Each structure stands twice: as C-alpha cells, then as structure tokens.
Short mmCIF file of C-alpha atoms in Angstrom, two decimals:
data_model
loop_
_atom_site.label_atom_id
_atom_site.label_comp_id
_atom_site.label_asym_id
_atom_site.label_seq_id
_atom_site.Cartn_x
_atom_site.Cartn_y
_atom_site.Cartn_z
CA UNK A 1 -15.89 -8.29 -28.64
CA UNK A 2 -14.63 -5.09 -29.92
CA UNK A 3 -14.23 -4.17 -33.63
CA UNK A 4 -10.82 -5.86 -34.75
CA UNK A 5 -9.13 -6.26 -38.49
CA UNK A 6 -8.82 -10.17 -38.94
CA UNK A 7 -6.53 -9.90 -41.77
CA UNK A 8 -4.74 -6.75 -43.51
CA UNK A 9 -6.73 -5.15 -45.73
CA UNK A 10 -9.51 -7.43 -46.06
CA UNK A 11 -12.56 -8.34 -44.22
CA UNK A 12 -14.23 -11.94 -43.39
CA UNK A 13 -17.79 -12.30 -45.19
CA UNK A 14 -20.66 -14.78 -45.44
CA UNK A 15 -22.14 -14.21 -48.96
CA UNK A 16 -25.10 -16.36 -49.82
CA UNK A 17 -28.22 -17.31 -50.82
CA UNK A 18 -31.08 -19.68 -48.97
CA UNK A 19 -34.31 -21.16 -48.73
CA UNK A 20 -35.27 -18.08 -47.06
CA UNK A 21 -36.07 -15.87 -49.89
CA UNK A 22 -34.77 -17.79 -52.83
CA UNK A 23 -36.82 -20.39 -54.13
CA UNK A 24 -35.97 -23.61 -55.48
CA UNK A 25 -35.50 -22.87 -59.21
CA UNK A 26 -33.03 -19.71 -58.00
CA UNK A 27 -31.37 -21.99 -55.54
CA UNK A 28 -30.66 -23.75 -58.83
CA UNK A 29 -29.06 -20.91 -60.68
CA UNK A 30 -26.56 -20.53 -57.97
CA UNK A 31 -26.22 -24.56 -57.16
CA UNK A 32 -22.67 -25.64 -57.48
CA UNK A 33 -21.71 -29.47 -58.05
CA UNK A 34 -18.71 -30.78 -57.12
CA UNK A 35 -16.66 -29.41 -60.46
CA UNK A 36 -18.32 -26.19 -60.30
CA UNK A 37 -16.82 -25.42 -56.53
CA UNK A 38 -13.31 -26.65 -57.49
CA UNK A 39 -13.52 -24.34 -60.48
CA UNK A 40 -14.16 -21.42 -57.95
CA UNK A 41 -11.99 -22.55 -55.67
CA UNK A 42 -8.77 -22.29 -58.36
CA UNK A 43 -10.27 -19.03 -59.67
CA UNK A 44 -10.36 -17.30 -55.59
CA UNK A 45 -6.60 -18.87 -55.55
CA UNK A 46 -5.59 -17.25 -59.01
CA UNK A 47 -7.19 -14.24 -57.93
CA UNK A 48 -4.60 -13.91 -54.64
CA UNK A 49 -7.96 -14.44 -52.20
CA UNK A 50 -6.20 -15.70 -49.13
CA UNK A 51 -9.03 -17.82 -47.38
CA UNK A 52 -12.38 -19.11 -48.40
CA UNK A 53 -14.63 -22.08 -48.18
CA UNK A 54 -17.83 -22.73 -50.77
CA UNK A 55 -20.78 -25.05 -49.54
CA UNK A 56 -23.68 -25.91 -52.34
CA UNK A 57 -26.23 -27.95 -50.59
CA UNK A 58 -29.97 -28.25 -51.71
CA UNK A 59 -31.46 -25.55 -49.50
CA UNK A 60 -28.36 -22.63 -49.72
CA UNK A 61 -24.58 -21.85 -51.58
CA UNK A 62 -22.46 -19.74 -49.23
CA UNK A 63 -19.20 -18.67 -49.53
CA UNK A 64 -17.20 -17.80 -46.18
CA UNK A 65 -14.12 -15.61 -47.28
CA UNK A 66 -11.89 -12.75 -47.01
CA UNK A 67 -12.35 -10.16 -49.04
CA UNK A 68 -11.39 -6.06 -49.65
CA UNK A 69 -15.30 -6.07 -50.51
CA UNK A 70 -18.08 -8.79 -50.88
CA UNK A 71 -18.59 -8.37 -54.68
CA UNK A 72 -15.51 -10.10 -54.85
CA UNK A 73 -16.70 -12.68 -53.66
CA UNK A 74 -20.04 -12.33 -55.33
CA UNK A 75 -18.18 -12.55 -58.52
CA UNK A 76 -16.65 -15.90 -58.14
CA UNK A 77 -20.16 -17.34 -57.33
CA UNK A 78 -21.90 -15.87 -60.53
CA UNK A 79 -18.84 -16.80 -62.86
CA UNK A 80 -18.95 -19.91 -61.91
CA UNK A 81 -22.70 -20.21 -61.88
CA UNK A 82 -25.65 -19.71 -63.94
CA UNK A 83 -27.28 -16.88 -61.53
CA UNK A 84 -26.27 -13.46 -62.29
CA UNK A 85 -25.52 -10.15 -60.14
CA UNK A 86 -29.06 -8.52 -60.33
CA UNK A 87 -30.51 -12.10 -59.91
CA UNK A 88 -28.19 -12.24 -56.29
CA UNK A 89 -29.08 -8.89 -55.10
CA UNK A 90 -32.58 -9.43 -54.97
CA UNK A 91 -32.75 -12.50 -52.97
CA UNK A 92 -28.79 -12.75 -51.62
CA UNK A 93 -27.75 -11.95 -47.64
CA UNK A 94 -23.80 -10.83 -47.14
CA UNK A 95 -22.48 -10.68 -43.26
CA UNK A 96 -19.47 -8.83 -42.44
CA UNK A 97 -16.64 -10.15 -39.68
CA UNK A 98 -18.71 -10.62 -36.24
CA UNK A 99 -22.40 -11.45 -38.21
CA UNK A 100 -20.75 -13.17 -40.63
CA UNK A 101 -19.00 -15.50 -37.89
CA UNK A 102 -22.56 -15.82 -36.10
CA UNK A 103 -24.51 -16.76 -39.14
CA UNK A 104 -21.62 -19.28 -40.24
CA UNK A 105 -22.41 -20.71 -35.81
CA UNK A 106 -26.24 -21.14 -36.56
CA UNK A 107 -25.63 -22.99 -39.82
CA UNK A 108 -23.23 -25.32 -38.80
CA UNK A 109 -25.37 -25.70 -35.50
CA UNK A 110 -28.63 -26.91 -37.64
CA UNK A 111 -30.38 -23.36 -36.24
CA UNK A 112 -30.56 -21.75 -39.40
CA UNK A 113 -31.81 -25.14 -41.36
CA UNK A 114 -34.72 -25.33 -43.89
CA UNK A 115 -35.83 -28.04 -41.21
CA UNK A 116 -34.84 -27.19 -37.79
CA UNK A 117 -31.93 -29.35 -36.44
CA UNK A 118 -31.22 -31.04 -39.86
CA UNK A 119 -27.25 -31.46 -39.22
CA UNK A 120 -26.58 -32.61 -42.92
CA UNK A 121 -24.60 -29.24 -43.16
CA UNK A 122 -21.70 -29.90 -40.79
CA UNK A 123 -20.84 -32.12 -42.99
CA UNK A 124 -20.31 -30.03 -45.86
CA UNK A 125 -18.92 -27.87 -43.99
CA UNK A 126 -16.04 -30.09 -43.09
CA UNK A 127 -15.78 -31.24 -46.72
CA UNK A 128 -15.46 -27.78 -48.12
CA UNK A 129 -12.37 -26.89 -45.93
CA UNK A 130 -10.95 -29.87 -46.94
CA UNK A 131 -10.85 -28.86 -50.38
CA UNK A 132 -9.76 -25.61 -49.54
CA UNK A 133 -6.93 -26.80 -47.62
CA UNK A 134 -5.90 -28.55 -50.50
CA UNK A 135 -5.19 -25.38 -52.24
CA UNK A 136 -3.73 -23.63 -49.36
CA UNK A 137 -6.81 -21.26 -49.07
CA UNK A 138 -7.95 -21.60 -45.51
CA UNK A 139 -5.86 -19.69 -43.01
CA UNK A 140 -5.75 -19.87 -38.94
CA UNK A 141 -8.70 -17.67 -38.27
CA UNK A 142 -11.16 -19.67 -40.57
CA UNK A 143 -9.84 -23.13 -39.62
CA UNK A 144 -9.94 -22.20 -35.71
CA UNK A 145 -13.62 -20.56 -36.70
CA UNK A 146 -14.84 -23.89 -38.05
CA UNK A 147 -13.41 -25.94 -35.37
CA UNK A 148 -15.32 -23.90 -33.24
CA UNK A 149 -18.69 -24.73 -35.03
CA UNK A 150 -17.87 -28.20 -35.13
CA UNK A 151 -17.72 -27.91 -31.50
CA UNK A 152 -20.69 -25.95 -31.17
CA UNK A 153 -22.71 -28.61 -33.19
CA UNK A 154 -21.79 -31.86 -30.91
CA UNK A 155 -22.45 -29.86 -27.97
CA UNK A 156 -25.62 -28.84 -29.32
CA UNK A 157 -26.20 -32.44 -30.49
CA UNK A 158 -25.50 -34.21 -27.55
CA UNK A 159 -26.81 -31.35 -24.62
CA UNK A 160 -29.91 -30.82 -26.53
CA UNK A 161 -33.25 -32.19 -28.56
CA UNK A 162 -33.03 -29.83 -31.68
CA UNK A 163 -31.49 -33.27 -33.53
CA UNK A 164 -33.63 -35.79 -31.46
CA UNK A 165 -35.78 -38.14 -33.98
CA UNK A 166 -35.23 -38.37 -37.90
CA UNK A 167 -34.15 -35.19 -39.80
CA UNK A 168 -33.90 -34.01 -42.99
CA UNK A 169 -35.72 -33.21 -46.20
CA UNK A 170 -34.58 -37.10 -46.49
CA UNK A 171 -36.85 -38.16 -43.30
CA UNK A 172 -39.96 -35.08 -44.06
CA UNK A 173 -39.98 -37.34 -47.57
CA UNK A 174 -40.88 -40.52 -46.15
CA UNK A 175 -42.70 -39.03 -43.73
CA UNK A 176 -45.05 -37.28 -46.38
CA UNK A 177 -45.28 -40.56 -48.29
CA UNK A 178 -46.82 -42.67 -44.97
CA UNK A 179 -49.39 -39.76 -44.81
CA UNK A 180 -50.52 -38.89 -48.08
CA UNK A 181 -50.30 -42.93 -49.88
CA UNK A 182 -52.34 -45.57 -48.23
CA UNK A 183 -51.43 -48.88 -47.70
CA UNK A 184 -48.24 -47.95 -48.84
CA UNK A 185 -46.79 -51.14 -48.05
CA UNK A 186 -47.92 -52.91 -51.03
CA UNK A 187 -47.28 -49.51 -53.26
CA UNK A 188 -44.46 -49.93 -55.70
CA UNK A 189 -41.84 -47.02 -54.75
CA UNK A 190 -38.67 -46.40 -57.12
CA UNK A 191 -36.16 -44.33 -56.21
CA UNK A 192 -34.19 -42.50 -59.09
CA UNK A 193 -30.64 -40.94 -57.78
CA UNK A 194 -28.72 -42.38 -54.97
CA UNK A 195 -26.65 -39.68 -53.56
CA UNK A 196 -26.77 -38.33 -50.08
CA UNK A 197 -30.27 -37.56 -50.20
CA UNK A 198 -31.31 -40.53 -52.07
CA UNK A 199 -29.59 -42.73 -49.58
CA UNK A 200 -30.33 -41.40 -46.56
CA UNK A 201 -34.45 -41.68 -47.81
CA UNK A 202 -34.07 -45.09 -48.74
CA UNK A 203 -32.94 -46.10 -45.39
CA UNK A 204 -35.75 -44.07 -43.88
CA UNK A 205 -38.15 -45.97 -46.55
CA UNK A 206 -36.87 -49.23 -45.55
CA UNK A 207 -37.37 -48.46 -41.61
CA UNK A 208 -40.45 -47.30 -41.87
CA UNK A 209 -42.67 -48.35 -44.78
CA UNK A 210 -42.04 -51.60 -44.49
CA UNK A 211 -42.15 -51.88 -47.84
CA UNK A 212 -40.26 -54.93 -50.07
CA UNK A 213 -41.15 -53.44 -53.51
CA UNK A 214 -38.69 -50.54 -53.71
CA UNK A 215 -36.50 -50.42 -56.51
CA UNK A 216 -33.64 -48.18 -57.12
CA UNK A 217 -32.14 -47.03 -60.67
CA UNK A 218 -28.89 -44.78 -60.55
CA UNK A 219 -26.68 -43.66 -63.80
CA UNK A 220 -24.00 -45.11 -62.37
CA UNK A 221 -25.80 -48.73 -61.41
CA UNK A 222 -23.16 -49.89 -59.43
CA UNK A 223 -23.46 -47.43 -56.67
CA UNK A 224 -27.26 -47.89 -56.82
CA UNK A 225 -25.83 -51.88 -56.20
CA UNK A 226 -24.14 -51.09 -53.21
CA UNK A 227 -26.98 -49.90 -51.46
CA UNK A 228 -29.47 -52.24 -52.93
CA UNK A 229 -27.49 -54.89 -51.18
CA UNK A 230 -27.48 -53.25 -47.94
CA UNK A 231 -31.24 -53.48 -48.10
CA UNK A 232 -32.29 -56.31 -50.51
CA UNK A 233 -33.85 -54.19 -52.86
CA UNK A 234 -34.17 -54.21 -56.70
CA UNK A 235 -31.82 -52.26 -59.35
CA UNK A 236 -32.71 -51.47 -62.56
CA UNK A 237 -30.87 -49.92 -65.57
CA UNK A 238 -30.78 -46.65 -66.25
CA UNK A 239 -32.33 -47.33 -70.03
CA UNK A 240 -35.52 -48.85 -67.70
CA UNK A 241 -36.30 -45.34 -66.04
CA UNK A 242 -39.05 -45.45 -68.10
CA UNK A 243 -40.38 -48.40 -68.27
CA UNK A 244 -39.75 -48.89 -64.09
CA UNK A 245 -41.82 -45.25 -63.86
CA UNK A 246 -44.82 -46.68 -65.70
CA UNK A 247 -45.34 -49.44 -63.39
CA UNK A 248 -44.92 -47.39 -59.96
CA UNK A 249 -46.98 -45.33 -57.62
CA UNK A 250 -44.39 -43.40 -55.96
CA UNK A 251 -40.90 -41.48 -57.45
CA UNK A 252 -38.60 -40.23 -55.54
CA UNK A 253 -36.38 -38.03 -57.38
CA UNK A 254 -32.58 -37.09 -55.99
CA UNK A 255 -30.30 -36.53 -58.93
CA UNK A 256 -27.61 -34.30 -59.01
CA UNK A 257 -28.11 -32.97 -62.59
CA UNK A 258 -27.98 -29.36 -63.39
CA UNK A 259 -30.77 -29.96 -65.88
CA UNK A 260 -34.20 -31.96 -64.97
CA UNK A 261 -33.82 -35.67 -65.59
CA UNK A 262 -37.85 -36.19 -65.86
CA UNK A 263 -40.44 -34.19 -67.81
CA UNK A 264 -44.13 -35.32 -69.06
CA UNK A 265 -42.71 -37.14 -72.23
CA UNK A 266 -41.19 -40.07 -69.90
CA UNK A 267 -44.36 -40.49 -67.88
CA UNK A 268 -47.20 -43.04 -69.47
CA UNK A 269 -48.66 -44.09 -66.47
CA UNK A 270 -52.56 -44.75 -66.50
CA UNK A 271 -53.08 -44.80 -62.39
CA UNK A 272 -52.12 -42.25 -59.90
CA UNK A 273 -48.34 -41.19 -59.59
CA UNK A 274 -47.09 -39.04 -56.74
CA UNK A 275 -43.47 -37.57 -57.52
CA UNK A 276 -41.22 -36.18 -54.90
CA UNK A 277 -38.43 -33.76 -56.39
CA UNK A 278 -35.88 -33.93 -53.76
CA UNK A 279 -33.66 -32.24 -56.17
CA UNK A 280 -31.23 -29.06 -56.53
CA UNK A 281 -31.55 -27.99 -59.15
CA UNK A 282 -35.12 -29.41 -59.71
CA UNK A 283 -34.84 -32.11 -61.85
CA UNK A 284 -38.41 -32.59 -62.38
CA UNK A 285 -40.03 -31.15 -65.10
CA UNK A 286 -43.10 -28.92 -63.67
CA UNK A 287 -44.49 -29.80 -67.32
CA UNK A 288 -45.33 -33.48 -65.31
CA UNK A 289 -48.47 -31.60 -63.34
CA UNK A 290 -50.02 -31.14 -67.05
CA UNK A 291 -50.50 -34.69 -66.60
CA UNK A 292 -54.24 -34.94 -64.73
CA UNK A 293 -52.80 -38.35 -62.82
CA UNK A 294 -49.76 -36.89 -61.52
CA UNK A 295 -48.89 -35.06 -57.95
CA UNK A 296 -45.60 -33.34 -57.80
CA UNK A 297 -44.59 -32.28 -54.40
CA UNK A 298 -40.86 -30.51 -54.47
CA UNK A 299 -38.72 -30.20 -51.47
CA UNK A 300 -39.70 -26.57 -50.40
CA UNK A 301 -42.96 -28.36 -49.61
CA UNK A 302 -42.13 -30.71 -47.71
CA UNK A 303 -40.20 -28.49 -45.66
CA UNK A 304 -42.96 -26.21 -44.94
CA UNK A 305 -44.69 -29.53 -43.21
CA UNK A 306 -44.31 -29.35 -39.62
CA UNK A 307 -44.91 -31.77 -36.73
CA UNK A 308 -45.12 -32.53 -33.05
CA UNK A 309 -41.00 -33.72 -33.17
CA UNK A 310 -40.38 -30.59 -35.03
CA UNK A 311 -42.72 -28.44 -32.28
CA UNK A 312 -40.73 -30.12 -29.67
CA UNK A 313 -36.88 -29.08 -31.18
CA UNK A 314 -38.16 -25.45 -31.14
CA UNK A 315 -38.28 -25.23 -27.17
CA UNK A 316 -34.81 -26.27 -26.97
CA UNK A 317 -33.80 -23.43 -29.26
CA UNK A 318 -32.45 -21.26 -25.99
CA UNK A 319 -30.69 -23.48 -24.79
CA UNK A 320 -28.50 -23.95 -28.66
CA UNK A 321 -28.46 -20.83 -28.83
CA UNK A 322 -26.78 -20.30 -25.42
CA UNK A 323 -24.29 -22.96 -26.24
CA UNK A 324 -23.38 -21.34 -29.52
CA UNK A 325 -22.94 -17.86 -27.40
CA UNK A 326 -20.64 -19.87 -25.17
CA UNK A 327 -18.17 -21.06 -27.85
CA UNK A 328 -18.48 -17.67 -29.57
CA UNK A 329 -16.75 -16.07 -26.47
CA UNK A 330 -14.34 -18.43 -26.68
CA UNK A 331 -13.41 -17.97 -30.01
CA UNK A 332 -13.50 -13.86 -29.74
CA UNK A 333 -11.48 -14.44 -26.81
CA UNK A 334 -8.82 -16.10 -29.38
CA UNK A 335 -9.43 -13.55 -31.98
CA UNK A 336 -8.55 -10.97 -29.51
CA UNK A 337 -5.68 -12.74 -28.29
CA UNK A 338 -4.13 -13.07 -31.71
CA UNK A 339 -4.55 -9.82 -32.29
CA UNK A 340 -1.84 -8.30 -29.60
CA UNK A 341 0.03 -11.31 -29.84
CA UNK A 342 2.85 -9.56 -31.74
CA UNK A 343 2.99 -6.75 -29.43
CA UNK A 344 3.38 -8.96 -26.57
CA UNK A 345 6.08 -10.70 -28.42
CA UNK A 346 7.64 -7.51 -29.53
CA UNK A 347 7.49 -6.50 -25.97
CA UNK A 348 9.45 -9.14 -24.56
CA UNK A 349 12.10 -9.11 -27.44
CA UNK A 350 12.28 -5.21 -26.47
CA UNK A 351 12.56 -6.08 -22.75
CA UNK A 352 14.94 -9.12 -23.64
CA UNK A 353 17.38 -6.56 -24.76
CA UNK A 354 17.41 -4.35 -22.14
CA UNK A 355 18.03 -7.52 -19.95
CA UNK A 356 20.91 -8.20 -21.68
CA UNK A 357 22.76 -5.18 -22.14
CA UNK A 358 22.45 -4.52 -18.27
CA UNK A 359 23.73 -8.20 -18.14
CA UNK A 360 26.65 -6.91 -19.97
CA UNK A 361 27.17 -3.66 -18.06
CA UNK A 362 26.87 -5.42 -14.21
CA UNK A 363 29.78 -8.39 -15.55
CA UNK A 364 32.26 -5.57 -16.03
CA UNK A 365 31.35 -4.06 -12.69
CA UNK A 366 31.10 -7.26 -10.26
CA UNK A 367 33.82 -9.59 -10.32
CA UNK A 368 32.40 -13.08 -8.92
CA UNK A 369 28.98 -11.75 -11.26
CA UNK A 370 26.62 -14.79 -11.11
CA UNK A 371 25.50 -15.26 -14.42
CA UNK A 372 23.04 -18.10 -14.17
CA UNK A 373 21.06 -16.90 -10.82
CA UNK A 374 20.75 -13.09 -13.05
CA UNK A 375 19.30 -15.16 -15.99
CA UNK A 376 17.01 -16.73 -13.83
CA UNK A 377 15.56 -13.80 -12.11
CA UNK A 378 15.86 -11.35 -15.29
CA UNK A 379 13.92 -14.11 -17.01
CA UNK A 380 11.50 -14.07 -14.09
CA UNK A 381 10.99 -10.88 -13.91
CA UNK A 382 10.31 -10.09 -17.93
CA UNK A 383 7.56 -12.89 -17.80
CA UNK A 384 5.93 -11.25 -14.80
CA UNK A 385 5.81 -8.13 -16.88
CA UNK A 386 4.39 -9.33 -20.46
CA UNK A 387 1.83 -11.52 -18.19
CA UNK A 388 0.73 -8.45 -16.65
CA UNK A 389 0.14 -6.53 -20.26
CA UNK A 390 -1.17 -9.88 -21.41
CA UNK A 391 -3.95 -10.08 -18.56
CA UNK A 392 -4.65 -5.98 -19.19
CA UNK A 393 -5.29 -5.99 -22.91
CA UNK A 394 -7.21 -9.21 -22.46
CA UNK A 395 -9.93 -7.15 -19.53
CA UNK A 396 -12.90 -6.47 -20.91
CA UNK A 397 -13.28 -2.99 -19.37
CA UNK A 398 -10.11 -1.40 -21.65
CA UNK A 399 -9.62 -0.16 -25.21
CA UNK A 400 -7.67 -2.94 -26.60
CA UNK A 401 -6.59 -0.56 -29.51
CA UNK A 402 -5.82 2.50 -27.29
CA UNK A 403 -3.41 -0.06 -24.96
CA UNK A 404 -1.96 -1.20 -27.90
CA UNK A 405 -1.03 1.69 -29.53
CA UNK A 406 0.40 3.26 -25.98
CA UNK A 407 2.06 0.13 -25.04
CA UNK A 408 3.83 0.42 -28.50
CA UNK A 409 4.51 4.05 -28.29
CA UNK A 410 6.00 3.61 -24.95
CA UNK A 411 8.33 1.00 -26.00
CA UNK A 412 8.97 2.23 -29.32
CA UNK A 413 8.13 -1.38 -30.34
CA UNK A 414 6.49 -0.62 -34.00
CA UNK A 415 10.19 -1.57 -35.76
CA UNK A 416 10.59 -4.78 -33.66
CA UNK A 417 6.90 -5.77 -34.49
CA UNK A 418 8.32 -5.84 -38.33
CA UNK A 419 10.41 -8.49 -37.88
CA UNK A 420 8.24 -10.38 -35.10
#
C-alpha cells in the first residue's frame, strides 16, 4: 500500500503507553476509569477532533485518532490524567497511518499482549467505539479499521492455538496460587474487587482450586452477590475488609481505585499472607512488604511467569501473523479504493454529460431516434469505461496518485469532484 492522506489535513495515530517500558505505577499515572475516558472523549469532540477511540486496560492506555500532529492527542491523555508530557516521552510509543493501523491489528489480535493470546482487549476495543459513536467521533475509516481487527481476532481465534487453554493475568493468578500455596484447598482465599479481573479469577479459582472457603467483599456488595451466587461462595461487607484479611492466607486484590485500597495499617495477620495486586493503578500499598509475614506479588510478575501452554501459543505466532497480513490487504485494498472513489464518480458524472448532450444533438438529426436502445448502450458503454479506470488505479504496478491526477487533468474533473 502506497502512502495515501486518510483524512484532510490530519493523520491517523496510535499514541500510547504499555507494559513494555512503562511499569505498573506509570501505567497508573496514565490509567483512565470509565469517567476519566468520557471526560476525554467530550474534550477531543470540543476540540473539533473528528475520530478517536481511548482504551485504559491494566497493562496499556492508547488512543487511536486523527490528528494534524500526535501531541494533540498526547494532550488529551495528560489533561485528563495524572501522567505528564516529560513523564510520556520517556516511556510512550506514537505510530503514524500504516504502523499505527498494524500495531492497532496485533493488539486487537492478542499478539501484542502482556500474556500472549490474552483476548481481554477486543473487548475494550469494541466498548470504546461504542462510546465514541455515541458522540459522533468515529468516522468510516476507523469503524471499517476495527471491523477489520475484530475479524482478524476470530480468525486468529478459531484457525489458531495462540488463545487455546486459560488466559489472562486472571488465569497466570490462579495459576501462581496452585504453585506457590500448598494444600491450597483448605487455604482461606478472599477476593477484594469484583470487576472484570476479579471475576474472571474467581471462576478460574473455583475450577481449579477446588476450594469452598473463598469469600468475596466488593464496595458495592450486591455485585459481589451476584457472583457469589453463581458459585456458592461467601460475601462479606465492605466494613469487614479487615477483619476478613486477618483471618486469610491468600488476597487477591482487583479494585478499580485510582488510589491503593490496602496498605500495612489494615493488615494484623500473625501467619503467612500472600497478596496478589491484580490492580491498575496498584492498589496495594508496597508499605505491606515491611510486614516480615507478607508476600506481595503484583501483576507485572505474574506476567513475566511463563509455561509449557504459553511455549506452545508462540509457534503458532506465523501463522496470526499471516492472518492479520491477510485482512490488512484487504483493508488497504478499501483504503485505496476510497481514495479514487470521487474521481471515479466525478468521471462518470463528466462522461454522463457528454452522453447526454450527444443524446440531444442525434434527436434533432434522426427522426424515428430510439431513445431507450441509446440509453441502454450509452449507459453500457460509460460503465465499461469507469470499470476500466477502476481496475487501472486499483493494479498494483501504477502510481495511484500520478493516474489520478492525469485522469483528472484529462477530464478537467477537479470542479465536478467539488460537488461529488
């Protein structure tokens, strides 16, 4: 695919930052909750930005927008953030129109994931353009762009392993916890936070620890209820958090608070405690590790711990990869089809009226003129002819510009195109 301008003026980014170079407590800075991306969201529309989706998950924050330059966009994050500029630019990545469409393929596809194949993000993905919709901000390039990875992602899903077994920081949690805790049946577990990532681990708890002394404790207890009942587990209020800490062996943290939600002061426990943060922002104190009983392991961590399953995923890597490749071509062919669309439209307007004015001059000349049977093979023959410019500009082996530009000059088409 050749160089092409998506959209007047402006180009299409991927601003962002990840587990790849920002750690947890950065990834914090920048972490948006669900109030925080609405907020940007009205600021990009009050700011005449004419297409953008935000996505805040624990392990990166990305923006995918159009912008005259990234800071722009850059600018949105960090007002409506606590990271700053200098803070970004040490540890931030920005991709411009085609590497910004191929990084947005490999994160959607589960490629570029803090655990490989973890398809938690094509989720978010989907939710963030439907709150951009809702504010008109995502145009026909970056809806037919996400499409595409949503395609890309059940292909890659169901032609590949990279998603076969468990996934997730959710899964590498439990996973961790059968390893490192013995007899862990007969451990009492509580789980503080029931959001995405508190759910999905307490279904991977349930499966595999076989354990019937987890107990869950949520700020707002009735959504803690809901799942409790799916399970048969315990609830607890959230004035017992410390009383319920102080008589287990295992926390699993998964708030969603911007600030943490457990520090040393909260902890009184005499045995061993082993704390998982599977927060972002942490919301576990580090202060807790002063504590000579207590293990804190946070997410990064877990993340870091590979397995066979994991081993396994990686040799089907090619074969995602050529599948994303696949879909890209598809999508560039689109791109490069909308891009000489007018033209082609222009061009048949412009060949429309020369039809018609000779229509005009032969019914003056030819008495018993035929009028429908000259439609018909006028018609014909000006289909025949933007086909033919349609199939040129979309050959690989030409300039797509250069034909443009003579097919315009030729036909003096750069007035119609205005009103196209």
């Amino acid at each position: 695919m050749e160089q092409y301008q998506i959209s007047k003026g402006t180009y299409f980014y991927a601003i962002g930052i990840s587990y790849k170079k920002a750690d947890a407590e950065i990834r914090g800075h920048f972490s948006l909750d669900d109030s925080g991306k609405q907020a940007l969201l009205e600021q990009a529309k009050n700011s005449g930005v004419e297409s953008l989706i935000v996505t805040s998950t624990c392990n990166r924050t990305e923006i995918y927008g159009f912008a005259e330059h990234p800071y722009q966009l850059i600018k949105l994050l960090c007002d409506n953030t606590k990271g700053t500029v200098d803070e970004f630019q040490k540890v931030a990545y920005i991709y411009k129109n085609r590497d910004a469409i191929s990084h947005m393929f490999r994160v959607g596809s589960g490629l570029d994931s803090q655990i490989l194949g973890d398809f938690e993000i094509i989720g978010q993905l989907k939710n963030a353009t439907i709150a951009s919709k809702k504010l008109g901000l995502v145009n026909s390039f970056l809806e037919r762009l996400i499409n595409s990875v949503i395609q890309a992602s059940k292909r890659i899903k169901t032609e590949t392993n990279i998603s076969s077994g468990a996934t997730s920081v959710s899964f590498a949690s439990v996973q961790y916890i059968l390893n490192e805790v013995t007899d862990v049946a007969s451990k009492n577990i509580l789980l503080f936070g029931t959001g995405k990532i508190g759910r999905n681990t307490c279904e991977n708890l349930v499966k595999h620890s076989k354990n019937s002394h987890i107990t869950l404790i949520n700020r707002t207890k009735n959504k803690a209820e809901r799942i409790a009942g799916k399970f048969n587990l315990i609830v607890k209020d959230y004035a017992n958090l410390q009383e319920e800490i102080s008589a287990t062996d295992v926390l699993i943290v998964a708030t969603g608070a911007q600030l943490p939600t457990v520090d040393k002061d909260i902890i009184q426990n005499k045995k061993s405690l082993l704390i998982l943060d599977l927060s972002i922002p942490k919301n576990v104190n580090s202060n807790v590790t002063d504590l000579p009983n207590v293990t804190l392991i946070h997410m990064d961590q877990l993340a870091e711990m590979t397995d066979a399953t994991l081993e396994n995923r990686r040799l089907d890597i090619p074969r995602a990869e050529a599948i994303i490749e696949d879909i890209k071509a598809e999508f560039s062919s689109w791109l490069v089809t909308r891009r000489f669309a007018p033209t082609i439209k222009a061009l048949k307007l412009k060949l429309t009226d020369f039809k018609n004015a000779e229509l005009d001059t032969q019914r003056k000349k030819i008495a018993d003129f035929n009028e429908s049977q000259a439609e018909l093979i006028s018609n014909n023959i000006i289909q025949k002819i933007t086909n033919h410019f349609a199939h040129h500009l979309k050959d690989d082996a030409v300039t797509t510009d250069e034909s443009l530009e003579l097919i315009k000059k030729v036909f003096q088409l750069e007035e119609t195109i205005k009103h196209v």
